[in-house]
Short mmCIF file of C-alpha atoms in Angstrom, two decimals:
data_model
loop_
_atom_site.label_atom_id
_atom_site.label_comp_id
_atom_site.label_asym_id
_atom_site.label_seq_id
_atom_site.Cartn_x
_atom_site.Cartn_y
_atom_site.Cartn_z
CA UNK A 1 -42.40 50.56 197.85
CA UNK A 2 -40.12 49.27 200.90
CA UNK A 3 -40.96 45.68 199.94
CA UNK A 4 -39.85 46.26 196.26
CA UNK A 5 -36.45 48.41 197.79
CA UNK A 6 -35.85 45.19 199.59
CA UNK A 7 -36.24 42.92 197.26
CA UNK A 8 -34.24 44.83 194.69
CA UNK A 9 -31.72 44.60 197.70
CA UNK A 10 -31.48 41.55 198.44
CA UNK A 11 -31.45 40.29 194.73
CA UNK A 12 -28.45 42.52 194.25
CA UNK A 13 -27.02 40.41 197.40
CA UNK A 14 -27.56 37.55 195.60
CA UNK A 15 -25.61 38.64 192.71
CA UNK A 16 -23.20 40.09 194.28
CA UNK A 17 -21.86 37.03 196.16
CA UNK A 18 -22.25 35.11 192.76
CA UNK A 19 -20.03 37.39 191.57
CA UNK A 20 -17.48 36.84 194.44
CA UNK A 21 -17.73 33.22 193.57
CA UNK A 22 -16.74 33.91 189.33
CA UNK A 23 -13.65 35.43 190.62
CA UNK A 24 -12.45 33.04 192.76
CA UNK A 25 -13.31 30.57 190.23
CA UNK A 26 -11.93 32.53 187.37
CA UNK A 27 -8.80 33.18 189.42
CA UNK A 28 -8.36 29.67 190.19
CA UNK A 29 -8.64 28.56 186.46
CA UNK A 30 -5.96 31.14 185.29
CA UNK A 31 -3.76 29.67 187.70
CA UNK A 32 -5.06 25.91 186.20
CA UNK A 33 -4.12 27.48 182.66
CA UNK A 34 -0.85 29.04 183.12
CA UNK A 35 0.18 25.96 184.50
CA UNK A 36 -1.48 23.62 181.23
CA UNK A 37 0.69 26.04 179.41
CA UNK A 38 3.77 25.17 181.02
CA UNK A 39 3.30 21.48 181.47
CA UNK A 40 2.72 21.44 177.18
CA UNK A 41 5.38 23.78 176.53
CA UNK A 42 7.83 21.46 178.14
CA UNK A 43 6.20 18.53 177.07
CA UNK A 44 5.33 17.87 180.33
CA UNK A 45 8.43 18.15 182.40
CA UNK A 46 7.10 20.87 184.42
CA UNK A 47 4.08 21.38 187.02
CA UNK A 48 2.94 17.96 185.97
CA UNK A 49 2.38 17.21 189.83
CA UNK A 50 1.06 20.64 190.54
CA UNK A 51 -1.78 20.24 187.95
CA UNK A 52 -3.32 17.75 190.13
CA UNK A 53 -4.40 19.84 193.28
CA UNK A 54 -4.93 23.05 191.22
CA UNK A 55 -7.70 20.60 188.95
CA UNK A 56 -9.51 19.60 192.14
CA UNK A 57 -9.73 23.28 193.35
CA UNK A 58 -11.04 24.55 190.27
CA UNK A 59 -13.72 21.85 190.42
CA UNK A 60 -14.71 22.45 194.09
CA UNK A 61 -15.09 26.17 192.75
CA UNK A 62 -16.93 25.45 189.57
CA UNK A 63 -19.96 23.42 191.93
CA UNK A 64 -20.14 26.47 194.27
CA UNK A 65 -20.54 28.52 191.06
CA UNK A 66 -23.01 26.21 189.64
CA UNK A 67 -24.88 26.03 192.74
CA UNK A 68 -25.28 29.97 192.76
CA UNK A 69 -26.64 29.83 189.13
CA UNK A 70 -29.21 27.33 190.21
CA UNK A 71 -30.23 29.68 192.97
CA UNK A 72 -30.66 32.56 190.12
CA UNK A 73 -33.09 30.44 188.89
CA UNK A 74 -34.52 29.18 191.69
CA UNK A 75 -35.31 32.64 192.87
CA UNK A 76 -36.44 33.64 188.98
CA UNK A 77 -39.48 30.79 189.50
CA UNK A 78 -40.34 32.07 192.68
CA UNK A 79 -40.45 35.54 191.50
CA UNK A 80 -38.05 36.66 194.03
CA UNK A 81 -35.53 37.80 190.62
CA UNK A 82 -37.95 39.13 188.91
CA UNK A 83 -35.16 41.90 188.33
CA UNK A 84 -32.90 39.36 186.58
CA UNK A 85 -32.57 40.27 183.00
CA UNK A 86 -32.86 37.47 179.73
CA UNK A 87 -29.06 38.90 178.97
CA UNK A 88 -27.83 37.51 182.80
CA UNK A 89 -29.57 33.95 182.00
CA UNK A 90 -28.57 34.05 178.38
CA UNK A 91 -24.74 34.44 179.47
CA UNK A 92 -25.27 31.96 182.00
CA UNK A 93 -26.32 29.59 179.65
CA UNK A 94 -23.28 30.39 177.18
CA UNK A 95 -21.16 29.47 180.17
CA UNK A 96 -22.47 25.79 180.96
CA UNK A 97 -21.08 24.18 178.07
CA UNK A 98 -17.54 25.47 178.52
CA UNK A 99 -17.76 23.98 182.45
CA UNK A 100 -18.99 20.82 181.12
CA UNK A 101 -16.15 20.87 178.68
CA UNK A 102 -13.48 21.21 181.02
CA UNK A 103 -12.58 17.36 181.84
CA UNK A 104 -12.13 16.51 178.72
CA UNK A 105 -9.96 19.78 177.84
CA UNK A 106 -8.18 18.20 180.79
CA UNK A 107 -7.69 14.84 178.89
CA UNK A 108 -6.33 15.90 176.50
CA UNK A 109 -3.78 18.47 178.03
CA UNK A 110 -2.75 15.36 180.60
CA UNK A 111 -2.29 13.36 177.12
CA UNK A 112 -0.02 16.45 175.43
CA UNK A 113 -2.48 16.47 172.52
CA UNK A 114 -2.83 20.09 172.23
CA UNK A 115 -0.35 23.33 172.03
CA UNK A 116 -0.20 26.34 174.50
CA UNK A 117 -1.76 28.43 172.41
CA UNK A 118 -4.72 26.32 171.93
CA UNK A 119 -5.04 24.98 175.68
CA UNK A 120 -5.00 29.00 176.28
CA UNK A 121 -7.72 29.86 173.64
CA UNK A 122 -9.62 26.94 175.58
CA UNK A 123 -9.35 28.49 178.81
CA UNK A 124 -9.74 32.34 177.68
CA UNK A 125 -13.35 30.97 176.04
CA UNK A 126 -14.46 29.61 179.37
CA UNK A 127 -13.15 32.89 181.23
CA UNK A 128 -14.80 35.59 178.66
CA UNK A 129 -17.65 33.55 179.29
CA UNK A 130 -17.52 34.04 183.39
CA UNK A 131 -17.06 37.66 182.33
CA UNK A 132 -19.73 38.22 180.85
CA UNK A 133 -22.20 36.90 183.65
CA UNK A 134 -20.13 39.02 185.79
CA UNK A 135 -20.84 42.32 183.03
CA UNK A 136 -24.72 41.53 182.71
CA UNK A 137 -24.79 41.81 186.47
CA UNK A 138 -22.89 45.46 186.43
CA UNK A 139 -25.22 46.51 183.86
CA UNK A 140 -28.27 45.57 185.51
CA UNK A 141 -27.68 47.17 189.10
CA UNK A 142 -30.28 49.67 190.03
CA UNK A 143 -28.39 51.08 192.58
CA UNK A 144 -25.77 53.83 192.03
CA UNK A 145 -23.40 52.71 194.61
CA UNK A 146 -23.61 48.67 193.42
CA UNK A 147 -23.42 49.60 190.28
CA UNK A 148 -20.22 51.66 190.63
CA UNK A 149 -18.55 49.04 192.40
CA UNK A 150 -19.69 46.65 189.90
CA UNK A 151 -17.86 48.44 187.06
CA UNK A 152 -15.14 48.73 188.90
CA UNK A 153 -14.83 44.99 189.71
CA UNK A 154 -15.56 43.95 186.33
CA UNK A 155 -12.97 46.13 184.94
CA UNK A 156 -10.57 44.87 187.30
CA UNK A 157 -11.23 41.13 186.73
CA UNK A 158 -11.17 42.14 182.96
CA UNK A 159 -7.52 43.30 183.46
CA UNK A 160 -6.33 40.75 185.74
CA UNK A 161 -7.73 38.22 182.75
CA UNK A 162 -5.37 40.07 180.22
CA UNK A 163 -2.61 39.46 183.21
CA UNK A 164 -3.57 35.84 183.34
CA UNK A 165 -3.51 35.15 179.61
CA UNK A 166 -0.22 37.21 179.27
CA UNK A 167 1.50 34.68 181.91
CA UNK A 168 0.62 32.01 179.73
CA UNK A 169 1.45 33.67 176.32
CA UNK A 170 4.64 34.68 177.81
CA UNK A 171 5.35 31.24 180.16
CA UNK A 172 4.98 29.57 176.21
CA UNK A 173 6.60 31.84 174.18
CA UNK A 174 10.03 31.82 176.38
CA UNK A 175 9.56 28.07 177.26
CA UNK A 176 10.17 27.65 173.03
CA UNK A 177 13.11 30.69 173.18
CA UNK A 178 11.88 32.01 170.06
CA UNK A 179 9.46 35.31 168.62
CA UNK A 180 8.08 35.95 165.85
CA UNK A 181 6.81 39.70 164.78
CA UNK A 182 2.88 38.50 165.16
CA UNK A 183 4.07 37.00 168.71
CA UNK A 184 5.58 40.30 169.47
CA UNK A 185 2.27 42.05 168.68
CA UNK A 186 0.19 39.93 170.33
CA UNK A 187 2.45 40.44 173.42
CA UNK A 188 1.48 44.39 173.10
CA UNK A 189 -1.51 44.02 172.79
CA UNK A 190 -2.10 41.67 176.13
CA UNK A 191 -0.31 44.83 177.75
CA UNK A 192 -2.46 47.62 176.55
CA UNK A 193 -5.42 45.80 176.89
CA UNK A 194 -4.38 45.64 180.67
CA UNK A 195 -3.56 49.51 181.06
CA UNK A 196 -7.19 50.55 179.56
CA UNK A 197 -9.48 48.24 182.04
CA UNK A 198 -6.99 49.46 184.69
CA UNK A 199 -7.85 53.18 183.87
CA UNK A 200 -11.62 52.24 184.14
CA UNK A 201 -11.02 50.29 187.25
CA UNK A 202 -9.02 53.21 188.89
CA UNK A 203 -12.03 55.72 187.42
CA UNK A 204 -14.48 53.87 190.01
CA UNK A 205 -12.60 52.43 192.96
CA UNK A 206 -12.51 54.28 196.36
CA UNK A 207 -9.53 55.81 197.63
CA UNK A 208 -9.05 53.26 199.99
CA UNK A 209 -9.09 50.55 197.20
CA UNK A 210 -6.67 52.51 195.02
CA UNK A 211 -4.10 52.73 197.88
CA UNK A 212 -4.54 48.66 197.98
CA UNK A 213 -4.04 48.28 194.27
CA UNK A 214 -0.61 50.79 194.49
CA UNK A 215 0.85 48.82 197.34
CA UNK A 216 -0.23 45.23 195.50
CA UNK A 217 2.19 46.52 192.66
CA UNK A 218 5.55 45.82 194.37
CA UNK A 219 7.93 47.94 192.66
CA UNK A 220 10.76 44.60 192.64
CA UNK A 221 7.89 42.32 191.15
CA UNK A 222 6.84 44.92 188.13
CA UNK A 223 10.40 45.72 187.80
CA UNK A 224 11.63 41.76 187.01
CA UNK A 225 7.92 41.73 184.79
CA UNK A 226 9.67 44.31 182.63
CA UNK A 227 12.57 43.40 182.33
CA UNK A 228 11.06 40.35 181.21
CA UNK A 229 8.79 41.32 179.18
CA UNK A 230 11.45 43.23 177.14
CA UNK A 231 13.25 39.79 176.85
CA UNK A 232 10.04 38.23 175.37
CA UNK A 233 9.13 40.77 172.76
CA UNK A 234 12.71 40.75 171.30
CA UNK A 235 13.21 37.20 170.98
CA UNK A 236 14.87 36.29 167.86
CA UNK A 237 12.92 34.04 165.40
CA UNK A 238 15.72 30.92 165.98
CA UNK A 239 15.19 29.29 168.96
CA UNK A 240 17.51 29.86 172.03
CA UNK A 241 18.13 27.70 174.51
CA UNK A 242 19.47 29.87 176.90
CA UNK A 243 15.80 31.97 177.18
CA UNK A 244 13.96 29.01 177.35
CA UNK A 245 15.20 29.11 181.22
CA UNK A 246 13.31 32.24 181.58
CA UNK A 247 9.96 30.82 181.53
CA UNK A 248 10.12 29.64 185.18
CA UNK A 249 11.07 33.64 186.34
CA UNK A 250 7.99 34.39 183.79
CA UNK A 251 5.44 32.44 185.46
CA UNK A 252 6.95 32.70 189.07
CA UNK A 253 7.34 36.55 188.24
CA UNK A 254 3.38 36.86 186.65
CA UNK A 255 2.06 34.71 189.53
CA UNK A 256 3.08 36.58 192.11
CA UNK A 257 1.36 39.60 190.26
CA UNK A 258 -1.52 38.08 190.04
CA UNK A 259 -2.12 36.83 193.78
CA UNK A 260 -1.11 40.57 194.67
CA UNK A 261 -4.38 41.28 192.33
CA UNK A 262 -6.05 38.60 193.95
CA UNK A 263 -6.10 40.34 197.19
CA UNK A 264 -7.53 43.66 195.52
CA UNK A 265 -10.42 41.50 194.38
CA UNK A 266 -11.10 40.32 197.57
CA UNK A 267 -11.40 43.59 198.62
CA UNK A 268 -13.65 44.66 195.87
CA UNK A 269 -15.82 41.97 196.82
CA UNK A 270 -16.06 42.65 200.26
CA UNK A 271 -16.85 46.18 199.39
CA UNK A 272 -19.79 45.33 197.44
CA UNK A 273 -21.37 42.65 199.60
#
């Protein structure tokens, strides 16, 4: 019975740090796509030197990742996973092809072939697919503790996605300094579908974690995010120069958000390793 209690442990060790890994990898490739988004939307004017760097640390990140699903495997022949469900290696799987087709999603951004909205469909794809790996490993902790913290970080890398893909609707949307009403609703719903996986994070964090998340929300960061956020869902359907400028304060504005979040998933992590 010990021997099984520590196996079951140490598995859930396992997972856990592969978990760790996702979101640093799935952090780094929201950064990657909010600036795609802004390098098309400007035809690429803008961030076209940042790109660069940001590419080779999402591709440091992706081998670290892939390295840690190898070990799930590795362990699964061994019959040290036994614990492992099909759902974990069947996510896994869905995953692989998205990383492979990452260069040449990078092609063809570098060669201005796509629009935002499709480079960001790209990218969400590849991220809901990280997800998901992260979700099968929530559901399938034994332990009542793990498991709690698992929801938690799940639900908060859920919302921080919504966060990510709202910088780069946004970054777009004011880089052309036009709306349209389906624009405007798709805006909303990037925003509520923040506010509910917050709730659910906030349901199963620790005190201690919650105080972290209030203090990451800096009350002059979410006050500029409203303000422009109010710009972007009123945008008239005529282009306008003048909000075009905005798109900079967007992404500058969203980023810093995000890193702020950043910091509360590090914590998460450490909590559940």
């Amino acid at each position: 019975a010990r021997r099984c209690e520590i196996d079951e442990l140490d598995q859930l060790a396992r997972t856990s740090e592969l978990v760790s890994l996702i979101g640093r990898l799935v952090h780094a490739l929201q950064r990657e796509r909010g600036m795609s988004n802004m390098f098309l939307a400007s035809h690429g004017g803008r961030f076209a030197d940042q790109r660069g760097p940001q590419i080779a640390e999402c591709m440091a990140l992706e081998q670290e990742v892939r390295a840690g699903f190898d070990q799930l495997e590795a362990d699964d022949h061994r019959g040290a996973g036994a614990g492992h469900s099909a759902r974990l290696f069947s996510r896994i799987a869905w995953v692989l092809p998205g990383l492979d087709a990452l260069p040449a999603l990078r092609r063809r951004i570098d060669a201005l072939e796509l629009q935002p909205a499709q480079s960001t469909a790209a990218f969400a794809k590849l991220v809901a697919g990280l997800l998901s790996v992260v979700f099968e490993a929530a559901d399938g902790a034994t332990d009542p503790e793990i498991s709690r913290l698992l929801v938690a970080m799940f639900n908060f890398m859920q919302g921080k996605e919504f966060a990510g893909q709202e910088r780069a609707f946004g970054a777009a949307t004011l880089a052309l300094g036009r709306s349209n009403e389906a624009q405007r609703v798709q805006w909303l719903h990037l925003i509520e579908s923040q506010e509910r996986c917050f709730h659910v994070f906030t349901d199963f964090s620790s005190d201690e974690v919650l105080v972290l998340w209030r203090e990451s929300e800096a009350d002059a960061t979410m006050a500029e995010l409203e303000r422009l956020r109010r710009i972007g869902t009123t945008l008239a359907a005529a282009p306008d120069a003048q909000y075009s400028q905005l798109s900079q304060d967007w992404f500058d504005c969203c980023t810093r958000r995000i890193d702020a979040m950043r910091r509360v998933e590090d914590r998460l992590a450490a909590d559940l390793r």
